[in-house]
Tab-separated table of C-alpha atoms in Angstrom:
chain	number	residue	atom	x	y	z
T	1	MET	CA	-12.435	-14.932	-18.794
T	2	ILE	CA	-10.333	-12.508	-16.086
T	3	ILE	CA	-9.040	-9.239	-17.747
T	4	SER	CA	-7.479	-6.110	-15.310
T	5	ILE	CA	-7.347	-2.971	-16.740
T	6	ALA	CA	-3.945	-1.079	-15.310
T	7	SER	CA	-1.960	1.528	-16.810
T	8	GLY	CA	1.204	2.699	-13.914
T	9	LYS	CA	0.321	6.500	-14.082
T	10	GLY	CA	-2.795	7.102	-12.509
T	11	GLY	CA	-5.187	9.447	-14.500
T	12	THR	CA	-4.621	7.617	-18.508
T	13	GLY	CA	-8.373	6.656	-18.516
T	14	LYS	CA	-8.314	2.864	-17.110
T	15	THR	CA	-11.663	3.384	-15.506
T	16	THR	CA	-13.146	5.238	-19.130
T	17	VAL	CA	-11.590	1.870	-21.026
T	18	ALA	CA	-12.850	-0.492	-18.407
T	19	THR	CA	-16.863	0.892	-18.384
T	20	ASN	CA	-16.712	1.695	-21.695
T	21	LEU	CA	-15.428	-1.918	-22.509
T	22	ALA	CA	-17.730	-3.528	-19.784
T	23	LEU	CA	-20.893	-2.053	-21.441
T	24	ALA	CA	-19.324	-2.901	-25.324
T	25	VAL	CA	-19.085	-6.988	-23.678
T	26	LYS	CA	-22.746	-6.522	-22.909
T	27	GLN	CA	-23.876	-9.627	-21.393
T	28	GLY	CA	-22.786	-12.669	-18.705
T	29	VAL	CA	-20.155	-9.475	-17.535
T	30	GLN	CA	-18.801	-8.317	-14.293
T	31	LEU	CA	-17.070	-5.848	-13.749
T	32	PHE	CA	-15.048	-5.115	-9.894
T	33	ASP	CA	-13.782	-1.562	-9.393
T	34	CYS	CA	-10.223	-2.579	-7.717
T	35	ASP	CA	-9.486	0.765	-7.282
T	36	VAL	CA	-10.728	0.563	-3.791
T	37	GLU	CA	-8.635	3.657	-2.364
T	38	GLU	CA	-10.688	5.673	-4.438
T	39	PRO	CA	-13.275	3.712	-6.245
T	40	ASN	CA	-15.331	5.723	-9.367
T	41	VAL	CA	-16.685	3.353	-11.613
T	42	HIS	CA	-19.847	3.810	-9.430
T	43	LEU	CA	-19.695	7.444	-10.617
T	44	PHE	CA	-20.269	7.249	-14.420
T	45	LEU	CA	-22.292	3.689	-14.202
T	46	HIS	CA	-24.332	5.128	-11.242
T	47	PRO	CA	-25.013	1.149	-10.152
T	48	GLU	CA	-27.860	0.419	-7.436
T	49	ILE	CA	-26.476	-1.252	-4.417
T	50	THR	CA	-27.765	-4.302	-3.217
T	51	ARG	CA	-25.678	-5.687	-1.022
T	52	THR	CA	-22.736	-4.008	1.510
T	53	GLU	CA	-20.040	-6.435	3.229
T	54	PRO	CA	-17.934	-5.877	5.481
T	55	VAL	CA	-13.828	-6.839	5.181
T	56	ASN	CA	-12.032	-7.538	8.254
T	57	ALA	CA	-8.663	-8.681	9.103
T	58	PRO	CA	-7.006	-10.692	12.110
T	59	VAL	CA	-4.664	-8.048	14.618
T	60	PRO	CA	-3.201	-9.511	17.908
T	61	LYS	CA	-4.327	-8.549	21.126
T	62	ILE	CA	-2.285	-9.976	24.148
T	63	ASP	CA	-3.066	-11.991	27.017
T	64	LEU	CA	-1.265	-10.583	29.852
T	65	GLU	CA	-2.165	-13.373	32.326
T	66	LYS	CA	-0.344	-16.124	30.072
T	67	CYS	CA	2.229	-13.398	28.766
T	68	THR	CA	5.613	-14.089	29.680
T	69	PHE	CA	7.370	-11.253	27.896
T	70	CYS	CA	9.244	-13.666	25.798
T	71	LYS	CA	9.493	-11.213	22.590
T	72	LYS	CA	9.258	-14.123	20.453
T	73	CYS	CA	5.945	-12.398	18.569
T	74	MET	CA	7.889	-8.796	18.650
T	75	ASP	CA	10.907	-10.548	16.836
T	76	ILE	CA	9.256	-11.974	14.423
T	77	CYS	CA	6.841	-9.268	13.510
T	78	GLN	CA	8.024	-7.691	10.043
T	79	PHE	CA	6.572	-4.454	10.602
T	80	ASN	CA	6.789	-3.644	13.796
T	81	ALA	CA	3.778	-3.522	15.169
T	82	LEU	CA	4.577	-4.883	18.712
T	83	ALA	CA	6.291	-3.627	22.208
T	84	VAL	CA	6.972	-6.075	24.357
T	85	LEU	CA	8.054	-4.102	27.717
T	86	LYS	CA	8.989	-5.266	31.444
T	87	LYS	CA	5.170	-5.865	31.888
T	88	ASP	CA	3.345	-4.355	29.280
T	89	VAL	CA	2.785	-5.302	25.620
T	90	LEU	CA	1.490	-2.645	23.463
T	91	VAL	CA	0.015	-3.168	20.027
T	92	PHE	CA	-0.018	-0.580	16.849
T	93	GLU	CA	-2.791	-2.148	15.037
T	94	ASN	CA	-2.063	0.360	11.894
T	95	LEU	CA	1.175	-1.051	11.364
T	96	CYS	CA	0.021	-4.920	11.532
T	97	HIS	CA	0.198	-6.664	8.301
T	98	SER	CA	-1.688	-9.698	9.555
T	99	CYS	CA	0.347	-11.664	8.612
T	100	GLY	CA	-0.380	-14.169	11.268
T	101	GLY	CA	3.310	-14.591	12.439
T	102	CYS	CA	2.581	-13.703	15.940
T	103	PHE	CA	-0.653	-16.004	16.361
T	104	GLU	CA	1.638	-19.050	15.023
T	105	ILE	CA	4.843	-18.431	17.178
T	106	CYS	CA	3.546	-17.607	21.044
T	107	PRO	CA	4.304	-20.393	23.159
T	108	GLU	CA	1.637	-19.532	25.457
T	109	ASN	CA	-1.129	-18.856	23.195
T	110	ALA	CA	-0.838	-15.711	24.399
T	111	VAL	CA	-1.574	-14.074	21.469
T	112	ILE	CA	-5.490	-13.534	20.543
T	113	GLU	CA	-6.735	-13.172	17.605
T	114	LYS	CA	-9.095	-9.564	17.010
T	115	ASP	CA	-10.911	-8.278	13.936
T	116	ARG	CA	-9.687	-5.180	12.222
T	117	SER	CA	-12.172	-3.320	9.936
T	118	LEU	CA	-10.438	-2.707	7.096
T	119	GLY	CA	-13.478	-1.594	4.980
T	120	VAL	CA	-15.904	-2.950	2.768
T	121	ILE	CA	-17.463	-4.139	-0.554
T	122	GLU	CA	-20.325	-3.482	-2.313
T	123	HIS	CA	-22.409	-5.286	-4.430
T	124	GLY	CA	-24.840	-4.142	-6.950
T	125	SER	CA	-25.880	-3.869	-11.180
T	126	VAL	CA	-26.210	-1.869	-13.704
T	127	LYS	CA	-27.461	-1.868	-17.170
T	128	GLY	CA	-26.710	-5.654	-16.622
T	129	ILE	CA	-23.404	-5.169	-15.477
T	130	SER	CA	-22.772	-7.484	-12.424
T	131	PHE	CA	-20.723	-4.379	-10.056
T	132	ILE	CA	-18.842	-4.862	-7.237
T	133	HIS	CA	-16.643	-2.413	-5.658
T	134	GLY	CA	-14.186	-2.329	-2.199
T	135	LYS	CA	-14.084	0.514	-0.033
T	136	LEU	CA	-10.846	1.030	1.861
T	137	SER	CA	-11.907	3.163	5.331
T	138	VAL	CA	-10.589	6.715	6.405
T	139	GLY	CA	-7.115	5.791	8.179
T	140	GLN	CA	-6.763	2.222	7.353
T	141	VAL	CA	-3.772	1.392	4.838
T	142	MET	CA	-3.853	-2.525	4.060
T	143	VAL	CA	-5.592	-2.699	0.255
T	144	PRO	CA	-5.144	-6.000	-1.049
T	145	PRO	CA	-7.337	-8.328	1.417
T	146	ILE	CA	-9.941	-5.610	0.214
T	147	ILE	CA	-9.001	-6.307	-3.333
T	148	LYS	CA	-9.119	-10.210	-2.788
T	149	LYS	CA	-12.616	-10.013	-1.473
T	150	VAL	CA	-14.400	-8.910	-4.253
T	151	ARG	CA	-12.122	-10.936	-6.607
T	152	SER	CA	-13.511	-13.704	-4.475
T	153	TYR	CA	-16.714	-13.181	-6.153
T	154	THR	CA	-14.829	-14.261	-9.755
T	155	ASP	CA	-17.710	-15.980	-11.864
T	156	PRO	CA	-15.736	-18.408	-14.118
T	157	ASP	CA	-18.597	-18.874	-16.268
T	158	MET	CA	-18.503	-14.912	-16.814
T	159	ILE	CA	-15.907	-12.148	-18.211
T	160	THR	CA	-14.678	-10.698	-15.666
T	161	ILE	CA	-13.341	-6.613	-16.434
T	162	ILE	CA	-10.956	-5.673	-13.356
T	163	ASP	CA	-10.456	-1.869	-12.786
T	164	ALA	CA	-7.288	-1.804	-11.102
T	165	PRO	CA	-5.470	0.851	-9.216
T	166	PRO	CA	-2.765	2.784	-10.260
T	167	GLY	CA	1.066	2.269	-9.863
T	168	THR	CA	2.794	-1.233	-9.586
T	169	SER	CA	3.040	-1.764	-5.578
T	170	CYS	CA	0.917	-4.895	-3.683
T	171	PRO	CA	-2.916	-3.153	-4.589
T	172	VAL	CA	-1.614	-4.097	-8.171
T	173	ILE	CA	0.000	-6.872	-8.271
T	174	ALA	CA	-3.491	-7.931	-5.989
T	175	ALA	CA	-5.483	-7.004	-9.583
T	176	MET	CA	-3.659	-7.993	-11.782
T	177	LYS	CA	-2.175	-11.807	-10.745
T	178	LYS	CA	-4.130	-14.807	-11.604
T	179	THR	CA	-5.954	-12.804	-14.602
T	180	ASP	CA	-5.726	-13.954	-17.941
T	181	PHE	CA	-5.704	-11.047	-20.209
T	182	ILE	CA	-3.752	-6.999	-18.906
T	183	LEU	CA	-5.172	-4.065	-20.978
T	184	LEU	CA	-2.548	-1.528	-20.108
T	185	VAL	CA	-3.733	2.282	-20.563
T	186	THR	CA	-1.373	5.334	-21.447
T	187	GLU	CA	-1.101	8.032	-22.858
T	188	PRO	CA	1.713	9.328	-24.966
T	189	THR	CA	3.577	11.689	-22.576
T	190	PRO	CA	6.775	11.401	-21.086
T	191	PHE	CA	5.033	10.661	-17.613
T	192	GLY	CA	2.996	8.079	-19.527
T	193	PHE	CA	5.845	6.357	-20.796
T	194	HIS	CA	7.981	6.447	-17.716
T	195	ASP	CA	5.126	5.043	-15.595
T	196	LEU	CA	4.009	2.588	-18.453
T	197	LYS	CA	7.759	0.906	-18.671
T	198	LEU	CA	7.061	0.223	-14.958
T	199	ALA	CA	3.987	-1.207	-15.294
T	200	VAL	CA	5.158	-3.669	-18.755
T	201	GLU	CA	8.088	-4.708	-16.128
T	202	THR	CA	5.409	-6.056	-13.828
T	203	VAL	CA	3.456	-7.795	-16.146
T	204	ARG	CA	6.593	-9.611	-17.666
T	205	VAL	CA	6.947	-10.693	-14.264
T	206	LEU	CA	3.531	-12.180	-14.014
T	207	ASN	CA	3.707	-13.498	-16.846
T	208	ILE	CA	0.323	-12.869	-18.237
T	209	PRO	CA	-0.063	-11.372	-22.203
T	210	CYS	CA	-0.698	-7.849	-22.486
T	211	GLY	CA	-2.148	-4.759	-25.056
T	212	LEU	CA	-2.146	-0.983	-24.978
T	213	VAL	CA	-4.739	1.193	-25.412
T	214	ILE	CA	-2.853	5.088	-26.310
T	215	ASN	CA	-5.543	7.550	-24.586
T	216	ARG	CA	-5.100	11.050	-25.482
T	217	VAL	CA	-3.465	10.263	-28.884
T	218	GLY	CA	-2.001	13.710	-30.516
T	219	ILE	CA	-0.568	15.335	-27.171
T	220	GLY	CA	2.941	14.388	-26.311
T	221	ASN	CA	5.323	12.547	-28.795
T	222	ASP	CA	6.047	9.220	-30.027
T	223	GLU	CA	8.099	7.269	-27.687
T	224	VAL	CA	5.204	4.729	-26.503
T	225	ASN	CA	4.323	3.812	-29.705
T	226	GLN	CA	8.349	2.919	-30.213
T	227	TYR	CA	8.599	1.146	-27.320
T	228	ALA	CA	5.547	-0.681	-28.081
T	229	ARG	CA	6.866	-2.026	-31.124
T	230	LYS	CA	10.098	-2.730	-29.428
T	231	GLU	CA	8.492	-4.695	-26.925
T	232	ASN	CA	6.260	-6.645	-29.222
T	233	ILE	CA	3.241	-5.656	-27.424
T	234	PRO	CA	-0.125	-4.846	-29.779
T	235	ILE	CA	-1.527	-1.241	-29.512
T	236	LEU	CA	-4.955	-2.705	-29.546
T	237	MET	CA	-6.993	1.084	-29.568
T	238	GLU	CA	-6.071	4.585	-29.739
T	239	ILE	CA	-8.440	7.572	-28.099
T	240	PRO	CA	-7.777	10.709	-29.801
T	241	PHE	CA	-7.640	13.893	-27.531
T	242	ASP	CA	-10.923	14.984	-28.237
T	243	LYS	CA	-13.244	17.698	-26.678
T	244	LYS	CA	-15.885	15.813	-27.656
T	245	ILE	CA	-14.583	12.832	-25.521
T	246	ALA	CA	-13.379	15.131	-22.853
T	247	GLN	CA	-16.677	16.434	-22.505
T	248	ILE	CA	-18.732	13.056	-22.330
T	249	TYR	CA	-16.179	12.079	-19.698
T	250	SER	CA	-16.547	15.058	-17.303
T	251	ARG	CA	-20.421	14.875	-17.420
T	252	GLY	CA	-20.190	11.318	-15.917
T	253	GLU	CA	-21.094	10.007	-19.501
T	254	MET	CA	-20.334	6.609	-21.011
T	255	ILE	CA	-18.519	7.839	-24.622
T	256	ILE	CA	-19.934	4.599	-26.214
T	257	GLU	CA	-23.590	5.792	-25.775
T	258	LYS	CA	-22.165	8.832	-27.111
T	259	LEU	CA	-20.403	8.453	-30.317
T	260	PRO	CA	-21.487	5.580	-31.975
T	261	GLU	CA	-18.660	5.026	-33.639
T	262	TYR	CA	-16.941	3.847	-30.594
T	263	LYS	CA	-19.238	1.350	-29.723
T	264	GLU	CA	-17.798	-0.582	-32.554
T	265	LYS	CA	-14.278	-0.028	-31.335
T	266	PHE	CA	-14.779	-1.135	-28.021
T	267	GLU	CA	-16.768	-4.271	-29.575
T	268	ALA	CA	-13.576	-5.034	-31.558
T	269	LEU	CA	-11.082	-4.228	-28.535
T	270	PHE	CA	-12.930	-6.734	-27.185
T	271	LYS	CA	-12.769	-9.418	-30.077
T	272	LYS	CA	-8.652	-8.639	-30.143
T	273	ILE	CA	-8.521	-9.603	-26.127
T	274	VAL	CA	-10.398	-12.479	-26.639
T	275	GLN	CA	-8.296	-13.658	-29.439
T	276	MET	CA	-5.220	-13.033	-27.925
T	277	ILE	CA	-6.592	-15.113	-24.818
T	278	GLU	CA	-7.310	-17.936	-26.651
T	279	LYS	CA	-3.913	-17.778	-29.201
T	280	ASN	CA	-2.050	-17.553	-25.690
T	281	ARG	CA	-4.048	-20.684	-24.242
T	282	GLU	CA	-3.438	-22.898	-27.512
T	283	ASN	CA	0.402	-21.841	-27.151
T	284	ASN	CA	0.310	-22.909	-23.783
T	285	GLY	CA	-1.813	-26.052	-24.486
T	286	GLU	CA	1.401	-27.008	-27.196
T	287	GLU	CA	3.811	-26.701	-24.276
T	288	LYS	CA	2.493	-28.989	-22.247
D	1	MET	CA	20.160	7.181	37.685
D	2	LYS	CA	20.555	5.647	34.219
D	3	ILE	CA	19.705	7.998	31.300
D	4	ALA	CA	19.772	7.619	27.465
D	5	VAL	CA	20.627	9.635	24.732
D	6	THR	CA	20.409	9.405	21.273
D	7	SER	CA	23.962	10.149	19.630
D	8	GLN	CA	25.667	9.962	16.736
D	9	GLY	CA	28.778	8.300	17.344
D	10	LYS	CA	29.858	5.747	20.314
D	11	THR	CA	31.322	8.398	22.785
D	12	LEU	CA	30.210	10.510	25.244
D	13	ASP	CA	31.989	13.512	22.702
D	14	SER	CA	29.883	12.658	20.054
D	15	GLN	CA	27.146	14.747	18.781
D	16	LEU	CA	23.379	13.825	19.818
D	17	ASP	CA	21.502	12.266	17.366
D	18	PRO	CA	18.350	14.534	17.207
D	19	ARG	CA	16.292	11.645	15.576
D	20	PHE	CA	15.362	9.113	18.077
D	21	GLY	CA	13.973	5.753	16.615
D	22	ARG	CA	16.051	6.333	13.303
D	23	ALA	CA	19.318	7.341	15.577
D	24	ALA	CA	23.136	5.844	14.596
D	25	TYR	CA	23.555	4.571	18.517
D	26	ILE	CA	21.632	5.134	21.687
D	27	LEU	CA	24.250	5.595	24.881
D	28	VAL	CA	23.181	3.942	28.071
D	29	ILE	CA	24.691	6.421	30.614
D	30	ASP	CA	24.689	6.617	34.348
D	31	THR	CA	24.659	9.500	35.877
D	32	VAL	CA	27.421	9.473	38.647
D	33	THR	CA	29.994	7.606	37.155
D	34	LEU	CA	29.490	8.182	33.749
D	35	GLU	CA	29.910	4.931	32.781
D	36	PHE	CA	28.127	3.995	29.553
D	37	GLU	CA	26.805	1.060	27.517
D	38	VAL	CA	26.377	1.634	23.506
D	39	ILE	CA	23.545	0.332	21.889
D	40	ASP	CA	23.964	0.075	18.298
D	41	ASN	CA	20.592	0.968	16.429
D	42	ALA	CA	21.860	0.279	13.274
D	43	ASP	CA	18.922	-2.409	12.178
D	44	ASN	CA	16.543	-0.120	13.415
D	45	LYS	CA	17.542	2.940	11.204
D	46	ASN	CA	16.604	1.377	7.869
D	47	ALA	CA	13.398	-0.070	9.508
D	48	PHE	CA	10.318	0.426	6.762
D	49	LYS	CA	8.183	1.406	9.673
D	50	GLY	CA	7.543	1.510	13.288
D	51	ALA	CA	11.992	2.650	14.239
D	52	GLY	CA	10.565	4.213	17.311
D	53	ILE	CA	8.894	1.528	18.740
D	54	GLN	CA	11.522	-1.180	18.890
D	55	ALA	CA	14.089	1.804	19.944
D	56	ALA	CA	11.526	2.878	22.764
D	57	ALA	CA	11.556	-0.755	23.785
D	58	ARG	CA	15.206	-1.077	24.243
D	59	ILE	CA	15.256	1.528	25.716
D	60	SER	CA	12.952	0.444	28.363
D	61	ASP	CA	14.625	-3.144	28.621
D	62	SER	CA	18.256	-0.961	29.307
D	63	GLY	CA	17.127	0.143	32.611
D	64	ALA	CA	16.986	3.646	31.497
D	65	GLU	CA	14.802	5.762	33.398
D	66	VAL	CA	14.575	9.376	31.046
D	67	LEU	CA	15.511	9.593	27.230
D	68	LEU	CA	17.327	12.336	26.208
D	69	THR	CA	16.836	13.464	22.444
D	70	GLY	CA	15.801	15.902	19.520
D	71	PHE	CA	12.209	14.247	17.988
D	72	CYS	CA	10.061	11.906	19.449
D	73	GLY	CA	7.078	10.750	17.048
D	74	PRO	CA	3.871	9.554	18.354
D	75	ASN	CA	4.319	5.943	18.978
D	76	ALA	CA	7.664	5.811	20.444
D	77	PHE	CA	6.135	8.550	22.855
D	78	GLU	CA	3.053	5.963	23.563
D	79	THR	CA	5.601	2.943	23.833
D	80	LEU	CA	8.693	4.769	26.228
D	81	ASP	CA	4.721	6.549	28.363
D	82	ALA	CA	3.777	2.497	29.133
D	83	ALA	CA	7.405	1.633	30.010
D	84	GLY	CA	7.682	4.422	32.520
D	85	VAL	CA	10.522	6.409	30.445
D	86	LYS	CA	10.745	9.790	30.808
D	87	VAL	CA	10.992	12.118	27.632
D	88	VAL	CA	13.268	15.315	27.754
D	89	ASN	CA	12.948	16.443	23.706
D	90	ASP	CA	14.942	19.161	21.719
D	91	GLN	CA	17.992	18.209	23.056
D	92	THR	CA	21.277	19.538	20.712
D	93	GLY	CA	24.877	19.616	21.107
D	94	LYS	CA	27.604	17.276	22.569
D	95	ILE	CA	26.395	14.268	24.844
D	96	ILE	CA	28.361	14.925	28.100
D	97	ASP	CA	27.411	18.370	27.781
D	98	VAL	CA	23.785	17.213	27.295
D	99	VAL	CA	24.083	14.956	30.429
D	100	GLN	CA	25.597	17.637	32.707
D	101	LYS	CA	23.277	20.105	31.787
D	102	PHE	CA	20.637	17.416	32.680
D	103	LYS	CA	22.229	16.858	36.219
D	104	GLN	CA	22.204	19.937	37.331
D	105	GLY	CA	17.776	19.405	37.088
D	106	GLY	CA	15.183	21.541	36.064
D	107	ALA	CA	14.329	19.258	32.837
D	108	VAL	CA	11.356	19.760	31.546
D	109	TYR	CA	9.488	16.266	30.775
D	110	ALA	CA	7.481	15.945	27.822
D	111	GLU	CA	3.579	15.053	27.943
D	112	SER	CA	3.513	14.238	24.433
D	113	ALA	CA	4.962	13.542	21.448
D	114	ASN	CA	7.120	16.837	19.313
D	115	LYS	CA	6.902	15.376	16.162
D	116	ASP	CA	4.594	14.016	13.796
D	117	GLY	CA	4.162	10.251	12.616
D	118	HIS	CA	5.927	9.151	9.047
D	119	TRP	CA	3.957	8.352	6.798
């Protein structure tokens, strides 16, 4: 069972919800921090890292002895990463998306695959949670391969919780697709509302059931609530705009360990998610 | 000698286009006869990234030995350099005036890009 925690807007509380939810599930849980541009789950849970794995992607290298300068590689490249000149071919590795088009199309087999390092993933564990996060290297921009590498360790017998990156672009899709449930975390402000709508549109395209956590309830307005009703998105949990919670967060501590009433709230949140996933599976079963 | 000039239009009376990779047109001009060829750069103008690299490759194909433009970024400069095309930056005004001034000599060739890459 895979649950992805996403948001649209950044800083709404994805990591707070993901880490506390993982602790509430207690056993048989994997927590994947897929915000590989700025992972932060480890700052709250302090997992012991036991293994580091590199993530590479292929980029072209041109064998100038074989190259006839026909430009087929340059023409197929959608990212302008190759420049075929009269007697030389330049490769701009930072523009390459590793699609493999140039390797396939070269009639002379002059395009050789070369590995480029994108970043690493780190395995660890903490408090019974199996933890993995990805770390994009400075200067690199290609995020989805790192997220895919983290997610390749999904264990179907466990509960997998994914802390997704903010936004609605390729990295977010990589962290949301082929999951059983998307938990959207938002705040009741105009910014939160604006980006929530974009996130919901994305979730609708992926056709994955979703629910809402509203964080910092008490600020802003009730546009988010009205929208959730209209769109038929269940509000599964509300976290108040509370100084105590802010203090716990600032110290890098877990809400459910410091405020016992939240232990029950996060357990209840998990139960509701499981019910929605099972109901969705039944509905899909009936359609088949 | 053939020189390439980034241009906002298709004639020698057009204004120079200060952008290199995303220039509207590139005119390849014979400095002796003033005959010229127009390269339409429209598809490059809207490229997501790497416009300068592609424009530089086209200039290499055109046989131009020198490029007169406004700003040239690092990837474009690297490509032009590899192709043996010399770059004169910071040009403005009408194409014909820029070309005449170049013909008088004393042009300063760039040793590196004069614009940061786009992110």
